[in-house]
XYZ file of N, CA and C in Angstrom:
321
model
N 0.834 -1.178 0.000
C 0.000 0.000 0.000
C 0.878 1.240 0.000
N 0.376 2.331 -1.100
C 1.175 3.662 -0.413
C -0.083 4.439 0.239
N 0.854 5.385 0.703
C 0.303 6.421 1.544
C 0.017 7.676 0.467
N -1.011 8.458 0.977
C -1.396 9.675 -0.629
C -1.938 10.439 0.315
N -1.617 10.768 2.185
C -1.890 11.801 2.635
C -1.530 13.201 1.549
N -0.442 13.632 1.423
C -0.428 14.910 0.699
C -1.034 15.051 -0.143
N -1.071 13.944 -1.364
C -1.902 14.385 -2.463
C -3.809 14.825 -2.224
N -3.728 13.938 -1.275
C -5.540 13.706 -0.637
C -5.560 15.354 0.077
N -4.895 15.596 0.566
C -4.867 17.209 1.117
C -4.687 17.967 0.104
N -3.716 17.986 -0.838
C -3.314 19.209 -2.021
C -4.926 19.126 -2.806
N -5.652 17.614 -2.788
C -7.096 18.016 -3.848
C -7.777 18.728 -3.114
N -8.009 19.225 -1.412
C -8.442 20.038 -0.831
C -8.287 21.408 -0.170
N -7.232 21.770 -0.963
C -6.077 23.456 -0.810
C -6.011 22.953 0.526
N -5.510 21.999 1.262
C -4.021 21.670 2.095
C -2.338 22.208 1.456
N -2.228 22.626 1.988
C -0.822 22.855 0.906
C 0.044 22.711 2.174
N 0.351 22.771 3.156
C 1.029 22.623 4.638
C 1.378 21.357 5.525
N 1.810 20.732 6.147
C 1.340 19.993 6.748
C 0.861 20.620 8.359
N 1.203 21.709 8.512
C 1.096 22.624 9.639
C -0.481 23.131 9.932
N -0.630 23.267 8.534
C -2.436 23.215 8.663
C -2.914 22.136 8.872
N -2.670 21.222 8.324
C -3.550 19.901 8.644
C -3.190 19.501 9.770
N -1.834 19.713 10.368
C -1.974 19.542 11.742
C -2.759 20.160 12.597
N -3.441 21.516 12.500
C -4.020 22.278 13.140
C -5.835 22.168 12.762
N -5.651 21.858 11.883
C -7.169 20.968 11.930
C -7.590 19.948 12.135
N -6.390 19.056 12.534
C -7.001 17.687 12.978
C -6.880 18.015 14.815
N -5.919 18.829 15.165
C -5.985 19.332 16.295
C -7.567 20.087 16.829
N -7.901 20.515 15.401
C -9.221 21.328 16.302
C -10.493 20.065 16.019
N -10.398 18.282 15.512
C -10.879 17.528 15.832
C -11.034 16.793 17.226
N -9.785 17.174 18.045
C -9.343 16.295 18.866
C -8.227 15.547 18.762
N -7.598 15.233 17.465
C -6.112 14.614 17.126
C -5.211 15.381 17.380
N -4.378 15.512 18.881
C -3.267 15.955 18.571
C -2.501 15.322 18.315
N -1.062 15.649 17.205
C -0.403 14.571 16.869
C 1.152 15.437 16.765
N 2.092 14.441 17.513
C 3.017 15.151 17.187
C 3.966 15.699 16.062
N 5.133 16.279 16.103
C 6.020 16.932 14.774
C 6.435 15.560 14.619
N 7.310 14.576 14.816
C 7.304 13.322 14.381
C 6.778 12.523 13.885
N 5.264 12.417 14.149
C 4.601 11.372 13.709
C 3.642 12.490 12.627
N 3.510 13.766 12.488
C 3.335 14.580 11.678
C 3.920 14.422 10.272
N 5.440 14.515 10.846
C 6.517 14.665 9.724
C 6.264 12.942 8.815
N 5.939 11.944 9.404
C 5.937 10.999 8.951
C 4.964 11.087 7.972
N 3.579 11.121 8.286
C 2.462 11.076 7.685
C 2.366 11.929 6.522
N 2.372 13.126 6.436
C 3.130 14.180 5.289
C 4.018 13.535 4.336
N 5.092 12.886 4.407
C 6.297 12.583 3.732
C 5.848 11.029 3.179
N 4.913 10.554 3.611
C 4.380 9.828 3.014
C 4.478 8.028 3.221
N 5.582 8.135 4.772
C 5.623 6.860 5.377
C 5.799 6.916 6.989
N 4.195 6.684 6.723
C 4.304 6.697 8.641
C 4.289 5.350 8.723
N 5.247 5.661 10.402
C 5.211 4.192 11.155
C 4.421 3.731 11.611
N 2.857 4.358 11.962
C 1.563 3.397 12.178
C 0.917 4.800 11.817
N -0.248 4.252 11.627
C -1.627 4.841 11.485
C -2.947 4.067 12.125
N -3.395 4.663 13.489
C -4.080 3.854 14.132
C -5.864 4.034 13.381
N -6.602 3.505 13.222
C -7.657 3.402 12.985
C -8.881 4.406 13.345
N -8.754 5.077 14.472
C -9.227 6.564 14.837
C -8.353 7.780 14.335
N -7.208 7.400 14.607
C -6.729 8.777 13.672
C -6.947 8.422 12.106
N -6.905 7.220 11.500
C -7.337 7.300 10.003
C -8.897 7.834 10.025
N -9.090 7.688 10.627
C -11.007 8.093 10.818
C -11.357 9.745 10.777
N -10.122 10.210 11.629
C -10.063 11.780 11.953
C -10.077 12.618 10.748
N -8.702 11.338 10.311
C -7.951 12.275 8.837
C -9.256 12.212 7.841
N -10.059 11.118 7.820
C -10.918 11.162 6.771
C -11.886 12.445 6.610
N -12.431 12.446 8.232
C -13.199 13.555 8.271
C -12.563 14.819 8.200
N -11.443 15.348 8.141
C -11.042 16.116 8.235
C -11.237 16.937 6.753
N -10.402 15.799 5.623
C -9.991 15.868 4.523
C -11.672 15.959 3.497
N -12.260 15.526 4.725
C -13.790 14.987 3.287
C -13.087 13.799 2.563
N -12.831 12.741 2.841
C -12.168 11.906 1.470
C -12.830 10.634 2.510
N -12.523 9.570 1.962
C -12.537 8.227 2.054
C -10.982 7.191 2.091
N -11.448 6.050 3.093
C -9.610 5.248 3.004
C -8.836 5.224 2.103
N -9.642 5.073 0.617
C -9.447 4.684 -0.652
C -8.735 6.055 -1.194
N -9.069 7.120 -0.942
C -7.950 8.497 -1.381
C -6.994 8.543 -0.555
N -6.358 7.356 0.532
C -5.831 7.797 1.381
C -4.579 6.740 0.963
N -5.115 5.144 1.166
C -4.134 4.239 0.824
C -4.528 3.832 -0.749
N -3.579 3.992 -1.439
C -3.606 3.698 -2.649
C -2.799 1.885 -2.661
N -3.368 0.925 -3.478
C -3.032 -0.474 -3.665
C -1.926 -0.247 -4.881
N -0.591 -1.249 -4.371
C 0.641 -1.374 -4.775
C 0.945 -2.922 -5.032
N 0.137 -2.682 -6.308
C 0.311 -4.296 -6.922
C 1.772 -4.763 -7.098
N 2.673 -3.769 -7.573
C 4.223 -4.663 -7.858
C 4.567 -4.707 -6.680
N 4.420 -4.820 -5.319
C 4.977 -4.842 -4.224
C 4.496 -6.283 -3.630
N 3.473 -6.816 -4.074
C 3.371 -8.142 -3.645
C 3.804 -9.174 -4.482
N 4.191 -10.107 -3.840
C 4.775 -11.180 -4.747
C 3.540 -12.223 -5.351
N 4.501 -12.620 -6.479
C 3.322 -13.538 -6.945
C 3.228 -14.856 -6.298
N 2.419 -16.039 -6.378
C 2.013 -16.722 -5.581
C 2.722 -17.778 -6.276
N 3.942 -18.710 -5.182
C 4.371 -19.843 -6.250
C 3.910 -20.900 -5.648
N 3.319 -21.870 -6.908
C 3.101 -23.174 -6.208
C 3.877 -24.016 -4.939
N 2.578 -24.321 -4.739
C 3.550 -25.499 -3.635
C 3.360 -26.691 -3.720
N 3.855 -27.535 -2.917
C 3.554 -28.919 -3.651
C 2.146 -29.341 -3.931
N 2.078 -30.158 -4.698
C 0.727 -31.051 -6.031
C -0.479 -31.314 -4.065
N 0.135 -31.740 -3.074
C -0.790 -32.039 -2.549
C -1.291 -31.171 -1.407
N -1.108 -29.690 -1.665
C -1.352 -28.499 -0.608
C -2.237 -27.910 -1.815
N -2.411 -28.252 -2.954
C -2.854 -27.112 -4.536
C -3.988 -28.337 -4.854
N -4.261 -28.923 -4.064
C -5.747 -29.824 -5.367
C -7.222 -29.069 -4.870
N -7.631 -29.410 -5.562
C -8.959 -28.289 -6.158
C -9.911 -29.041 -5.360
N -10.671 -28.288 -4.494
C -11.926 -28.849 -4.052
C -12.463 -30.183 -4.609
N -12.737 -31.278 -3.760
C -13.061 -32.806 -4.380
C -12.293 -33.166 -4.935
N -10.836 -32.973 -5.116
C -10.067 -33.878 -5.463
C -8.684 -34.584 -4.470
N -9.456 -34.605 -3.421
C -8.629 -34.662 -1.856
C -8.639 -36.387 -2.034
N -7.476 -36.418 -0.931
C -7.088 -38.126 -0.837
C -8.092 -38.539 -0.150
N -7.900 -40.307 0.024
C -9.082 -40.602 0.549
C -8.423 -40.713 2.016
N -9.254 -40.560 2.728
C -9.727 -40.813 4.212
C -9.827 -42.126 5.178
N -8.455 -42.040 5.712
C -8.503 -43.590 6.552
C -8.245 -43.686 7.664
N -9.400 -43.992 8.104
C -9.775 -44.439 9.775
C -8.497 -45.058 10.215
N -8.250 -44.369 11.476
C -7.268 -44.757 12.333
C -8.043 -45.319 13.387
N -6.852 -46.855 13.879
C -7.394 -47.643 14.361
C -7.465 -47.199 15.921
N -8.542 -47.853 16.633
C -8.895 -47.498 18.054
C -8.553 -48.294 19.147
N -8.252 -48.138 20.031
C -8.249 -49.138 20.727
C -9.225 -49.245 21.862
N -9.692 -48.317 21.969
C -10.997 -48.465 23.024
C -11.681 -46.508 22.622
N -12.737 -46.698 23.448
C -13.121 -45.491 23.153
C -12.979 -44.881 24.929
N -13.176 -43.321 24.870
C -12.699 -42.414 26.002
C -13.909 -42.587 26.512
N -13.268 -42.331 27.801
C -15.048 -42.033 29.260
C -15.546 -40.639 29.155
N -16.474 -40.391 29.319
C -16.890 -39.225 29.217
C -16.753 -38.523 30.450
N -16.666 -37.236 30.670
C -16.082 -36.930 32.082
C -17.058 -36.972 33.041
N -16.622 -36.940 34.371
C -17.309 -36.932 35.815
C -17.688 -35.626 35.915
């Protein structure tokens, strides 16, 4: 995933990050110059789920103007062996293991 805080602010004459700090401040988010500077620059070290909530309302936008999907960053999927990959109903068969008595049920 990237991050598109700035751009998601520049479509709303954000041009600062000093403002948007000061309006998520007058939400209730205070957030510091560190974790400020992160979010701006476009790789913060967390983003908790109420402050993504804040930023949304703040911005007028949605998650989706916020984290943009970074298809070359995931890898592609390599097989694994023939018997972790068979297709629904085509599973081995099933053999009862032998018993030697059956369990008590508890007291």
């Amino acid at each position: 995933m990237k991050w598109n805080l700035r751009l998601a602010a520049a479509n709303r004459g954000i041009w600062k990050a000093s403002e948007l700090k000061r309006m998520l401040a007058e939400r209730g988010l205070v957030i510091s110059a560190g974790k400020m500077s992160g979010l701006w620059s476009g790789q913060p070290n967390t983003v908790r789920l109420d402050e993504l909530d804040v930023i949304c309302a703040v911005l007028g936008c949605g998650v989706e103007d916020l984290l943009l999907p970074d298809a070359d960053s995931v890898p592609a999927p390599t097989p694994a062996s023939t018997e972790r990959t068979l297709a629904v109903g085509q599973g081995h068969a099933v053999k009862p293991r032998a018993r030697t008595g059956r369990s008590l049920p508890p007291r």
